[in-house]
Short mmCIF file of C-alpha atoms in Angstrom, two decimals:
data_model
loop_
_atom_site.label_atom_id
_atom_site.label_comp_id
_atom_site.label_asym_id
_atom_site.label_seq_id
_atom_site.Cartn_x
_atom_site.Cartn_y
_atom_site.Cartn_z
CA MET A 1 100.75 55.24 154.54
CA ARG A 2 99.42 52.50 152.29
CA ASP A 3 102.09 50.00 151.28
CA THR A 4 102.05 49.97 147.46
CA ARG A 5 104.71 47.31 147.04
CA ARG A 6 103.65 44.33 145.05
CA PHE A 7 104.80 40.88 144.15
CA LEU A 8 104.58 39.86 140.49
CA ASP A 9 106.12 36.68 139.12
CA GLU A 10 107.00 35.96 142.76
CA GLU A 11 109.52 38.80 142.65
CA LEU A 12 109.28 41.83 144.94
CA ILE A 13 109.37 45.10 143.00
CA SER A 14 108.97 48.67 144.05
CA PRO A 15 106.35 51.09 142.73
CA GLU A 16 109.15 53.15 141.22
CA SER A 17 110.05 50.27 138.89
CA ALA A 18 106.46 49.66 137.77
CA THR A 19 106.36 51.88 134.71
CA GLY A 20 103.98 51.01 131.84
CA LEU A 21 100.45 52.24 131.26
CA PHE A 22 96.98 51.03 132.07
CA SER A 23 94.25 52.70 130.04
CA LEU A 24 90.61 52.83 131.00
CA SER A 25 87.91 52.09 128.47
CA ASP A 26 87.60 55.68 127.34
CA GLY A 27 91.36 56.07 126.85
CA ARG A 28 92.15 57.85 130.12
CA SER A 29 95.61 57.21 131.53
CA GLU A 30 96.24 56.10 135.05
CA ASP A 31 96.74 59.70 136.22
CA SER A 32 93.80 61.33 134.45
CA GLY A 33 90.69 60.86 136.49
CA THR A 34 90.74 57.44 138.16
CA PRO A 35 88.69 57.77 141.35
CA PRO A 36 90.80 57.75 144.53
CA LEU A 37 90.62 54.57 146.55
CA SER A 38 88.97 56.46 149.42
CA THR A 39 85.84 56.90 147.27
CA MET A 40 85.71 53.32 146.05
CA PRO A 41 83.31 50.79 147.56
CA GLU A 42 84.28 48.44 150.31
CA ILE A 43 84.90 45.00 148.87
CA GLU A 44 85.44 41.90 150.96
CA PRO A 45 89.09 40.85 150.76
CA GLY A 46 89.44 37.87 148.46
CA GLY A 47 85.89 38.25 147.18
CA PRO A 48 84.81 39.06 143.62
CA ILE A 49 84.31 42.56 142.26
CA THR A 50 80.96 43.11 140.57
CA VAL A 51 80.00 45.39 137.70
CA GLY A 52 76.42 46.36 136.83
CA PRO A 53 73.40 48.27 138.14
CA GLU A 54 73.71 46.72 141.60
CA GLY A 55 77.42 45.99 141.50
CA HIS A 56 80.41 47.62 143.11
CA PHE A 57 81.03 49.56 139.91
CA ALA A 58 78.89 50.73 137.02
CA SER A 59 81.71 50.49 134.47
CA ILE A 60 84.14 47.74 133.62
CA GLY A 61 86.95 50.27 133.27
CA ASP A 62 86.56 51.45 136.87
CA ALA A 63 86.60 47.85 138.10
CA LEU A 64 89.83 47.18 136.21
CA SER A 65 91.31 50.37 137.64
CA TYR A 66 90.42 49.18 141.12
CA ALA A 67 92.09 45.84 140.39
CA ARG A 68 95.24 47.60 139.26
CA GLU A 69 95.38 49.68 142.42
CA THR A 70 94.54 47.04 144.99
CA PHE A 71 95.37 43.55 143.71
CA HIS A 72 98.95 42.51 144.46
CA PRO A 73 99.29 38.76 143.80
CA LEU A 74 101.85 37.00 145.96
CA SER A 75 102.00 33.80 143.92
CA SER A 76 101.13 32.44 140.51
CA SER A 77 97.91 30.95 141.90
CA ASP A 78 96.43 34.21 143.21
CA VAL A 79 93.35 35.34 141.25
CA LEU A 80 91.02 38.33 141.36
CA THR A 81 87.60 37.86 139.71
CA ILE A 82 85.54 40.69 138.24
CA ARG A 83 81.97 39.56 137.51
CA VAL A 84 80.06 41.60 134.96
CA SER A 85 76.25 41.58 134.81
CA GLY A 86 74.90 40.16 131.58
CA GLY A 87 71.93 41.15 129.47
CA ARG A 88 73.27 44.70 129.18
CA THR A 89 75.28 46.72 126.68
CA TYR A 90 78.43 48.48 127.89
CA GLU A 91 79.56 51.27 125.59
CA GLU A 92 83.17 50.98 126.60
CA ARG A 93 86.45 49.54 125.40
CA ILE A 94 88.73 47.25 127.41
CA VAL A 95 92.26 48.57 126.98
CA ILE A 96 95.20 47.27 129.03
CA ASP A 97 98.70 48.29 127.99
CA ASN A 98 101.17 46.41 130.16
CA SER A 99 103.90 46.36 127.52
CA GLN A 100 106.45 47.85 129.93
CA LEU A 101 105.47 45.10 132.43
CA ARG A 102 104.33 45.23 136.03
CA SER A 103 101.81 48.06 135.72
CA PHE A 104 98.85 45.66 135.65
CA PRO A 105 98.70 42.59 137.88
CA GLN A 106 98.64 39.01 136.72
CA GLY A 107 95.70 36.81 137.65
CA VAL A 108 92.73 39.06 136.81
CA CYS A 109 89.58 37.28 135.55
CA LEU A 110 86.98 39.42 133.77
CA ILE A 111 83.93 37.22 133.26
CA CYS A 112 80.20 37.21 132.59
CA GLU A 113 78.44 33.96 133.44
CA ASP A 114 74.82 35.09 133.20
CA ALA A 115 72.36 33.44 130.83
CA GLU A 116 72.54 36.51 128.58
CA PRO A 117 76.06 37.76 127.81
CA ALA A 118 77.34 41.22 128.50
CA VAL A 119 77.66 43.15 125.24
CA LEU A 120 80.60 45.45 124.51
CA HIS A 121 79.55 47.94 121.85
CA PRO A 122 81.51 51.21 122.08
CA PRO A 123 81.46 53.98 119.50
CA GLY A 124 84.52 54.86 117.43
CA THR A 125 86.97 53.02 115.22
CA GLU A 126 89.44 51.62 117.77
CA PRO A 127 89.50 47.95 118.84
CA VAL A 128 86.89 47.01 121.42
CA ILE A 129 89.45 44.81 123.23
CA ASP A 130 93.08 45.98 123.14
CA LEU A 131 95.52 43.94 125.24
CA ARG A 132 99.29 44.35 125.24
CA THR A 133 101.40 41.93 127.29
CA VAL A 134 98.78 40.83 129.79
CA GLU A 135 99.64 37.59 131.57
CA ARG A 136 97.35 35.20 133.44
CA PHE A 137 94.36 37.20 132.23
CA HIS A 138 90.99 35.50 131.69
CA LEU A 139 88.23 37.06 129.57
CA LYS A 140 85.00 35.08 129.33
CA GLY A 141 81.35 35.37 128.35
CA PHE A 142 81.06 38.58 126.30
CA THR A 143 79.57 39.54 122.97
CA ILE A 144 81.91 41.92 121.19
CA ARG A 145 79.77 43.86 118.74
CA GLY A 146 81.52 45.92 116.14
CA SER A 147 80.19 48.53 113.78
CA GLY A 148 82.84 48.20 111.10
CA GLN A 149 86.00 48.85 113.13
CA PRO A 150 89.03 47.51 111.26
CA THR A 151 89.92 45.30 114.26
CA LEU A 152 87.69 44.23 117.14
CA VAL A 153 90.19 42.35 119.34
CA ARG A 154 93.89 43.31 119.29
CA LEU A 155 96.54 41.18 121.04
CA GLU A 156 100.17 42.27 121.09
CA GLY A 157 103.13 40.99 123.08
CA TYR A 158 103.35 38.30 125.77
CA PHE A 159 100.30 36.41 127.00
CA VAL A 160 101.56 33.70 129.33
CA ARG A 161 98.57 31.63 130.57
CA THR A 162 96.08 34.12 129.15
CA LEU A 163 92.69 32.71 128.15
CA LEU A 164 89.98 34.26 126.00
CA GLU A 165 86.90 32.04 125.91
CA LYS A 166 83.19 31.95 125.15
CA LEU A 167 83.21 35.18 123.19
CA SER A 168 80.93 36.05 120.30
CA ILE A 169 82.65 38.48 117.95
CA GLU A 170 80.60 40.11 115.21
CA GLY A 171 80.64 43.07 112.85
CA ALA A 172 84.35 43.33 111.98
CA GLY A 173 85.42 45.63 109.18
CA GLU A 174 88.73 43.93 108.36
CA THR A 175 89.84 41.54 111.11
CA ALA A 176 87.91 40.22 114.09
CA VAL A 177 91.01 39.15 116.07
CA ARG A 178 94.43 40.56 115.23
CA GLY A 179 97.58 39.24 116.92
CA ILE A 180 100.90 41.07 116.60
CA GLY A 181 103.78 39.02 117.95
CA ALA A 182 101.29 37.29 120.25
CA THR A 183 103.39 34.92 122.33
CA GLY A 184 102.77 32.52 125.18
CA LEU A 185 105.03 29.87 126.64
CA SER A 186 104.97 26.16 125.96
CA GLY A 187 102.89 23.57 127.77
CA GLY A 188 100.22 24.90 130.09
CA ASN A 189 101.43 28.46 129.65
CA ARG A 190 100.18 29.06 126.11
CA LEU A 191 97.91 31.84 124.94
CA VAL A 192 94.52 30.14 124.48
CA LEU A 193 91.58 31.26 122.33
CA GLN A 194 88.74 28.87 123.10
CA ASP A 195 85.06 28.63 122.19
CA LEU A 196 85.00 31.82 120.15
CA THR A 197 82.25 32.36 117.59
CA ILE A 198 83.22 34.83 114.89
CA ARG A 199 80.49 35.88 112.50
CA ASP A 200 78.78 38.57 110.44
CA PRO A 201 81.71 40.49 108.96
CA LEU A 202 80.63 43.79 107.45
CA THR A 203 83.02 43.21 104.56
CA ALA A 204 84.89 40.16 103.30
CA SER A 205 87.71 39.94 105.81
CA VAL A 206 89.85 37.68 108.00
CA ALA A 207 88.41 36.19 111.18
CA MET A 208 91.77 35.77 112.97
CA GLN A 209 95.05 37.19 111.73
CA PHE A 210 98.41 36.66 113.42
CA ARG A 211 101.66 38.24 112.28
CA SER A 212 105.10 38.55 113.75
CA GLY A 213 106.03 41.59 115.78
CA PRO A 214 109.20 41.85 117.85
CA THR A 215 108.54 38.14 118.46
CA PRO A 216 106.94 35.49 116.23
CA THR A 217 103.49 34.08 116.80
CA LYS A 218 104.34 31.42 119.35
CA SER A 219 102.78 28.99 121.83
CA LEU A 220 99.19 29.61 120.74
CA LEU A 221 96.23 27.24 121.09
CA ILE A 222 93.04 27.93 119.11
CA ARG A 223 90.41 25.42 120.22
CA ARG A 224 86.69 24.86 119.54
CA CYS A 225 86.29 28.12 117.65
CA ARG A 226 83.67 28.69 114.95
CA VAL A 227 84.18 30.94 111.94
CA LEU A 228 80.84 31.42 110.24
CA LYS A 229 80.25 32.55 106.67
CA GLY A 230 81.53 35.43 104.65
CA PHE A 231 85.23 35.56 105.56
CA ASP A 232 88.04 35.47 103.04
CA ALA A 233 90.07 33.46 105.54
CA GLY A 234 89.37 31.82 108.86
CA ILE A 235 92.90 32.07 110.30
CA SER A 236 95.82 33.79 108.59
CA PHE A 237 99.44 33.59 109.74
CA ALA A 238 102.16 35.96 108.50
CA GLY A 239 105.82 35.72 109.49
CA GLY A 240 107.34 33.24 111.92
CA VAL A 241 105.04 30.71 113.57
CA SER A 242 106.06 28.27 116.30
CA ASP A 243 104.22 25.87 118.61
CA VAL A 244 100.73 26.63 117.27
CA GLU A 245 97.79 24.25 117.49
CA VAL A 246 94.37 24.65 115.87
CA SER A 247 91.97 21.98 117.08
CA GLU A 248 88.23 21.19 117.01
CA CYS A 249 87.47 24.34 115.02
CA ILE A 250 84.80 24.90 112.38
CA PHE A 251 85.37 26.94 109.23
CA ASP A 252 82.00 27.27 107.48
CA THR A 253 81.77 29.03 104.12
CA THR A 254 85.13 30.74 104.28
CA ALA A 255 87.15 31.04 101.08
CA THR A 256 90.26 29.64 102.81
CA GLY A 257 90.10 27.96 106.19
CA ILE A 258 93.72 28.38 107.35
CA GLN A 259 96.48 30.11 105.42
CA PHE A 260 100.18 30.76 105.91
CA ASP A 261 101.72 33.58 103.90
CA ALA A 262 104.89 33.43 101.79
CA SER A 263 107.20 34.82 104.49
CA ALA A 264 110.69 33.33 104.62
CA ALA A 265 110.50 33.17 108.43
CA PRO A 266 110.38 29.57 109.69
CA TRP A 267 107.25 27.62 110.55
CA GLU A 268 107.63 24.90 113.15
CA ASP A 269 105.63 22.63 115.42
CA ILE A 270 102.22 23.27 113.88
CA ILE A 271 99.21 21.03 114.48
CA VAL A 272 95.82 21.21 112.76
CA SER A 273 93.55 18.51 114.17
CA ASN A 274 89.87 17.65 114.43
CA CYS A 275 88.75 20.63 112.37
CA THR A 276 85.78 20.75 110.00
CA PHE A 277 86.04 22.73 106.77
CA ARG A 278 82.77 23.25 104.87
CA ALA A 279 82.03 25.07 101.60
CA PHE A 280 85.59 26.27 101.05
CA ARG A 281 87.69 27.15 98.04
CA GLN A 282 90.89 26.07 99.78
CA GLY A 283 91.02 24.23 103.08
CA ILE A 284 94.62 24.87 104.18
CA ARG A 285 97.14 26.84 102.12
CA TRP A 286 100.88 27.21 102.64
CA GLY A 287 102.18 30.25 100.77
CA ARG A 288 105.63 28.85 100.00
CA SER A 289 107.49 25.59 99.79
CA LEU A 290 108.63 23.98 103.00
CA THR A 291 112.33 24.33 103.73
CA PRO A 292 114.89 22.58 105.98
CA SER A 293 114.53 25.45 108.48
CA ASP A 294 110.86 24.60 109.01
CA GLY A 295 109.89 22.24 111.79
CA SER A 296 107.22 19.57 112.12
CA PHE A 297 103.66 19.76 110.84
CA ARG A 298 100.84 17.42 111.76
CA LEU A 299 97.41 17.42 110.09
CA THR A 300 95.14 14.78 111.54
CA GLN A 301 91.45 13.90 111.95
CA ASN A 302 90.20 16.79 109.82
CA LEU A 303 86.93 16.67 107.90
CA PHE A 304 86.35 18.42 104.56
CA ALA A 305 82.88 18.84 103.06
CA GLU A 306 81.33 20.58 100.05
CA GLY A 307 84.69 21.99 98.97
CA ARG A 308 85.00 23.78 95.66
CA GLY A 309 88.76 23.28 95.52
CA SER A 310 91.66 21.47 97.15
CA GLU A 311 91.84 20.55 100.79
CA CYS A 312 95.54 21.48 101.09
CA LEU A 313 97.96 23.38 98.87
CA ILE A 314 101.68 24.05 99.19
CA SER A 315 102.82 26.84 96.90
CA GLY A 316 106.27 27.03 95.34
CA ARG A 317 108.28 24.01 94.33
CA PHE A 318 106.04 21.28 95.73
CA GLU A 319 105.10 18.90 92.94
CA THR A 320 101.48 17.81 92.85
CA GLY A 321 101.17 14.17 93.83
CA ALA A 322 104.64 13.99 95.35
CA ALA A 323 105.24 12.33 98.70
CA LEU A 324 104.68 14.56 101.70
CA PRO A 325 107.75 16.56 102.70
CA GLN A 326 109.86 15.29 105.56
CA ARG A 327 108.47 16.28 108.99
CA PHE A 328 104.99 16.76 107.44
CA SER A 329 102.53 14.09 108.59
CA ALA A 330 98.87 13.61 107.70
CA SER A 331 96.53 10.87 108.94
CA TYR A 332 92.85 10.10 109.50
CA ASN A 333 91.67 12.98 107.32
CA TRP A 334 88.40 12.57 105.41
CA THR A 335 86.86 14.45 102.49
CA GLN A 336 83.71 14.20 100.41
CA ARG A 337 85.69 15.15 97.31
CA PRO A 338 86.87 12.28 95.13
CA ALA A 339 90.48 12.19 93.97
CA PRO A 340 90.70 14.88 91.26
CA THR A 341 91.56 13.84 87.72
CA GLU A 342 93.48 17.12 87.31
CA PRO A 343 94.82 18.24 90.72
CA GLN A 344 95.59 21.89 91.29
CA PRO A 345 99.27 22.85 91.20
CA GLY A 346 100.77 22.18 94.62
CA GLU A 347 97.86 20.08 95.83
CA VAL A 348 98.71 17.81 98.76
CA ASP A 349 97.07 14.44 99.31
CA LEU A 350 96.20 14.34 103.01
CA PHE A 351 94.30 11.07 102.73
CA VAL A 352 96.89 8.38 102.03
CA GLN A 353 97.39 7.30 105.66
CA ASP A 354 94.15 6.00 107.19
CA GLY A 355 92.18 8.67 105.34
CA ARG A 356 89.24 8.65 102.97
CA ARG A 357 88.40 10.39 99.72
CA GLY A 358 84.91 10.47 98.23
CA ALA A 359 83.32 9.87 101.63
CA GLY A 360 79.54 9.87 101.75
CA PHE A 361 78.15 11.65 104.79
CA THR A 362 75.63 14.32 105.64
CA PHE A 363 75.32 16.71 108.57
CA VAL A 364 72.55 16.54 111.13
CA SER A 365 72.27 20.34 110.91
CA ILE A 366 73.96 23.18 109.05
CA ASP A 367 72.32 25.79 111.29
CA PRO A 368 74.81 27.33 113.76
CA ALA A 369 71.96 27.99 116.18
CA GLN A 370 71.67 24.22 116.72
CA ARG A 371 74.82 24.08 118.77
CA SER A 372 74.77 20.39 119.69
CA THR A 373 74.17 19.13 116.14
CA TYR A 374 75.70 21.88 113.99
CA LEU A 375 77.96 20.21 111.41
CA GLN A 376 77.66 16.92 113.26
CA PRO A 377 78.27 14.21 110.65
CA ASP A 378 75.85 11.32 110.34
CA SER A 379 77.61 8.31 108.86
CA ALA A 380 78.04 4.72 109.99
CA GLU A 381 81.33 4.53 108.11
CA LEU A 382 82.65 7.63 109.84
CA ARG A 383 81.56 6.32 113.23
CA ALA A 384 83.55 3.15 112.59
CA ALA A 385 86.61 5.10 111.44
CA SER A 386 86.43 7.36 114.48
CA ALA A 387 86.55 4.32 116.74
CA ARG A 388 89.90 3.39 115.21
CA VAL A 389 91.51 6.79 115.84
CA PRO A 390 94.37 6.20 118.31
CA GLN A 391 94.44 9.60 120.03
CA SER A 392 91.89 11.78 121.80
CA PRO A 393 89.50 13.19 120.82
CA LYS A 394 88.53 9.92 119.16
CA HIS A 395 86.59 11.29 116.22
CA ILE A 396 87.19 12.90 112.82
CA GLY A 397 86.18 16.53 112.44
CA ALA A 398 85.23 19.14 115.02
CA VAL A 399 82.08 17.32 116.21
CA ALA A 400 81.79 13.64 117.05
CA PRO A 401 79.51 11.79 114.63
CA ALA A 402 75.89 11.22 115.60
CA ALA A 403 75.14 8.03 117.46
CA LYS A 404 73.30 5.23 115.70
#
């Protein structure tokens, strides 16, 4: 008899204790049609699983089902890779519900590394990607193509060392990425969203929205993401937020780049660094005054261009022109906008410490297709200022300035 015991989190558990649910892409449960292991292909132990016309499986869902049945990691370094053929459209959803824990293994990598990405474009109104408490999961190299679904990527629960990277997300009806109590752990165990391109909303909407669930939004890194044109907000946070960093991101022609709602729940340990905001109405907006229960905030090395309004606003009792609140630091931020003669109520001056107002610079390209030069500033003054930045990356904005 096959031994179905497994180790997860380096703890031996029995199959009787592994409750939870894993759903295939068409919504089937684990007991409603998954092929028996005896009919599945022979795969070399330790080798990758392949999906595509000449792969081990034709569907991504069947490959994930195989991983659930056969992959039993013995340590936190064990990994199973599923390689998906690119240049093809898969009309299926990726749905993993591990909210009861231990029904889906840690350490699964679902990747496409072909020159042309794999496209996920299922019918219906449900999210294309729906993950609930999936740890050490790696999703890479897909185009997620919506047709007006309210949400295209849904993340709920715990995501310790989970990485979503190199995804193109397009065609959202309301929200491209929606997090509900999305929580990692500190340090190298955060939930990471990296190198995402979010574009072409079907209606004015929010590119990434995070709100509290049973837990706050916590230990989240959003890095090198691009939000392109037509969104009401690039990133929106509602409820408690802790240990969140947004770095090297581009917000191009969004009404508000980053916004925090008026929730009374505390905000703490928030970093916004090396981001570029272009053609905005508001760069960063805090929906209420900061309170003693809030933690530290650091805004550094951000670049603001072609703004139609303020770079940063704090609503509530913050007096325009007042000194920055305690635990709120801002340095090396630059903007093209001169100091306003009549600041907006609650406007925050981010440019006092080593910053620059009224900066004169242009961009090498404003075409997102020109990836290496898109929103790359061209300015001798900015190059000189970037050289004085004390911490890495040693430049101001999401893209290092063009060389001489």
